[in-house]
C-alpha cells in the first residue's frame, strides 16, 4: 500500500466516521466538535487531491469561520447548560433507512461507472489523450496562482493551440459573489440586530 | 503529492538506505514517511523547547519590571530550570474534571488547541528551504491553521460548566474572530509588494542589506508592521488584550477549571502561537533568516565547502549557513516575543468593549487604508519614478521564479509594459 | 485497494452527503440542521475537487468548489441570524415549535 493510499484511507475514515457521529450525537456542542473533525479531514483530502489553496480555504472559512459561527449560535441559543433536543427512535430509524437506501443508490452508481474510460469517452475522443496527459501532470502545491488568475479572467492553464483560452475565466461570477457577500453581511446584521422596544409615547401634558 | 512534503531531499537521501531484512533498501514511500517523521520530530522538539524558554523569560522579565529578581534557585543562579520544575509539578497534579462539565469535550479541547498551534509550525520556514511542508500559499495556510486554535478554547470554556469559563470563551471567540480580519489585511500589504504567498520565497527575496527588508519597502509596509504586531498580540490573547483570561475579573477565564497537564497544554499553545506570529512578522517584514548586515554575501564563497562528505546534493557549507539562518530567525522572533512580554507587564488591560472598539473601529479601517495604499503605491512610483520600487534593488514581483504557464503570461505582460515604456521613451 | 482513484473519493463524498441529508432530516435542533447543510455542501465540494483532479475538467472544479465554500459561509451567517430570531420568538431552537403557519 502506498503512502498516499494510506493517508487517503486514514482521512476518509475520519471524515466518514465523524460525519456519522454528527448524525448520531444529540449534544450540539459535541456535534460541532465532530463537524470540525469531519471538515478538517475533508480539508486534508483536498490537500491529497493537490488542491492546496482550496484545502487552506476550507480550513480558514469552514473550520475557522463557519463552525465558530455555529458554536456562537449554540451559545446564544442555549437554554440549559447543555442543549439536547432528542430525536425519537422512530424518526431515527426512518432517517437511517432512507439514508441507507440513498447511500446504496449513490454507491452503486459510483461503482457502476468505469470513470477512467467512460468519462473520457463521453467528453470526446480528443480529450482522452488530454485526460491521460492531465492525470500525470503533477501540479502539486501550486494551485493558488492559477486559481487567482482564473478569478480575474485569465486562464494560462487552458490555452489552446492558437493561443486563445479554451476555458472561461470567472471574473463576473467572482464579482457577483463579492456583491452577494456584501448583501449577506448587511442582511445578517439586520436580521440578528438587538431589537429595541419602542416605548409607547406618553403624553406629558395630560 | 510528494512535493507537499519538502522532505523530498531527505527522502532522496533515505531512499535505498540498507535496511536489514529488506532486499533493495528503503522504498521511496517509506523513505518519505520516515523523512516526514524526522521533520515532525524536529518541529516538535522546537515546539516543546520554545515555551520552556519563553515561560522562564516571562517570569524573569516580569520580575525585573516589578523590581524583583524572578526565579533564582532552580538550575543555578538564573533559575533557568524553573519551567522544567513547573512542568514536573504539573504532570504530578491530579487531572480533574468538574462535575458540571461535559467531561468528554472538556478533556479533548486542550488537544484541539495545542494541535492547531503546533500545525502552524508545519509551514513555517526556518531558513532557506528549511521548511517541513512547502506550499505555494503558505501564508494563507498558516493563518488558517492558527485560526483553528480558537475552537479548542471555545469548546474548553463551554464544556467547563462554569460561568467564568463561559465568559472567557465568549470573549476569546469574539476577539479572535474579529482580529483575524485586520491581521490578514496587514499581512497582505507586503504581499502585494512581492506578489507571492509563499513564505520561503518572501524570505528569500529579502536577502542583502537591511534596506531590502519588506518593512522598509514603502511607507504602508512600515505602518503595516506595527499594526500587524498589535493585532498579532491580540490574536494570541496577550496583554493588554488578554480578556479571555482576565484574572481580575474571570478568575482565569476559559481555563479556570483545568488543572495539571491539560492546563499546561493551553499554556504551551499560547507561547508557541506567540512565537509563530512573531516568526511570521520576521519572515514577512523583517528580512526572515537574513541578518541584513551582508554577512551571508560575505560567506557565500563558503557555500560549496564540503570536506569528506559523500552524500549527494549536500554541502556542509550550505548546511551551516542554513543553521545560521535558522538561528537568526529564531533570535529575531524571540526579540519580538520579548517585546510582547515587555508590553504585557507594562500596559494595563483594556476592557472588552475597548478591545472590540480598537479592532472594529480603528484597526480594520487602518488596515484597509494600508492595503489600498499598498495597491496604489506602485502606480504612483510608476508615474513619477518609472519603476515600481523606491530603490533599484528592492524586492518586487519581477524577481519571482514563476511556474512555466504563469511565467509565460507574466512575461507577456511585462513585454507589454516594456513596449509602453519604449513608446514613451521614443515619444520623448 | 492499492490505488486510490476517483471512485474512492466519490464514495467518501456520497457518505458525507448522505450523513448531511439524514442530519437535516432527523435533527430538531435548528443549528443541528445547519450542520447537516454544511456536510452536504462538503460532500458536493469533495466531488468537484475529485473530478478536477482525475478528469480533464481541471481547475474549473476547484473554482466551483471555492464558490461553494464562499456561498456556504454566507448561508451559515444568514441561517444563524434566522435561528437567533427564531430563538427570540420561541425561546427555543427546536424547529418543530415553529408551526404557527400550519393550517
XYZ file of C-alpha atoms in Angstrom, chain A residues 11-97:
87
model
C -8.615 10.807 6.302
C -11.568 9.159 4.572
C -12.233 7.123 7.712
C -12.039 10.238 9.896
C -14.318 12.199 7.546
C -16.967 9.484 7.275
C -16.817 8.421 10.923
C -17.092 11.987 12.188
C -19.950 12.732 9.784
C -21.753 9.703 11.149
C -21.056 10.897 14.691
C -22.598 14.287 13.832
C -25.821 12.484 12.947
C -25.801 10.180 15.961
C -24.955 12.737 18.662
C -27.703 14.707 20.373
C -25.491 17.209 22.190
C -24.976 20.226 19.898
C -21.504 21.098 21.168
C -20.276 17.565 20.555
C -21.881 17.720 17.135
C -19.830 20.851 16.458
C -16.684 19.016 17.537
C -17.393 16.097 15.202
C -18.214 18.527 12.410
C -14.789 20.118 12.901
C -13.128 16.718 12.659
C -15.086 15.868 9.515
C -14.435 19.171 7.770
C -10.775 19.070 8.780
C -10.427 15.595 7.298
C -12.079 16.821 4.088
C -9.521 19.654 4.003
C -6.788 17.005 4.260
C -8.413 15.134 1.373
C -8.256 18.376 -0.620
C -4.535 18.545 0.082
C -4.220 14.947 -1.118
C -6.103 15.927 -4.285
C -3.431 18.583 -4.922
C -5.841 21.419 -4.234
C -3.718 23.154 -1.618
C -5.362 26.560 -1.893
C -8.789 25.014 -1.565
C -7.675 22.992 1.446
C -6.457 26.151 3.149
C -9.699 27.934 2.269
C -11.650 25.054 3.718
C -9.683 25.302 6.955
C -9.924 29.090 7.172
C -13.543 29.637 6.164
C -15.300 26.404 7.063
C -13.494 25.206 10.136
C -12.239 28.551 11.418
C -15.239 30.632 10.360
C -18.453 28.754 9.813
C -18.084 26.310 12.685
C -17.088 29.098 15.065
C -20.236 30.875 13.933
C -22.276 27.755 14.650
C -20.770 27.406 18.117
C -21.648 31.054 18.699
C -25.192 30.170 17.731
C -25.195 27.285 20.191
C -24.033 29.568 22.995
C -26.504 32.334 22.200
C -29.476 29.994 21.992
C -28.628 27.729 24.915
C -31.408 27.459 27.456
C -29.859 24.840 29.725
C -26.212 24.102 30.331
C -26.006 21.559 27.501
C -28.603 21.725 24.783
C -30.046 18.346 23.950
C -33.145 18.059 21.829
C -33.656 14.363 21.435
C -34.672 12.697 18.225
C -37.278 9.982 18.704
C -36.167 6.431 17.861
C -38.850 6.163 15.184
C -37.539 9.265 13.381
C -34.007 7.998 13.708
C -34.998 4.604 12.312
C -36.802 6.198 9.378
C -33.888 8.542 8.713
C -31.390 5.690 8.862
C -33.497 3.635 6.459
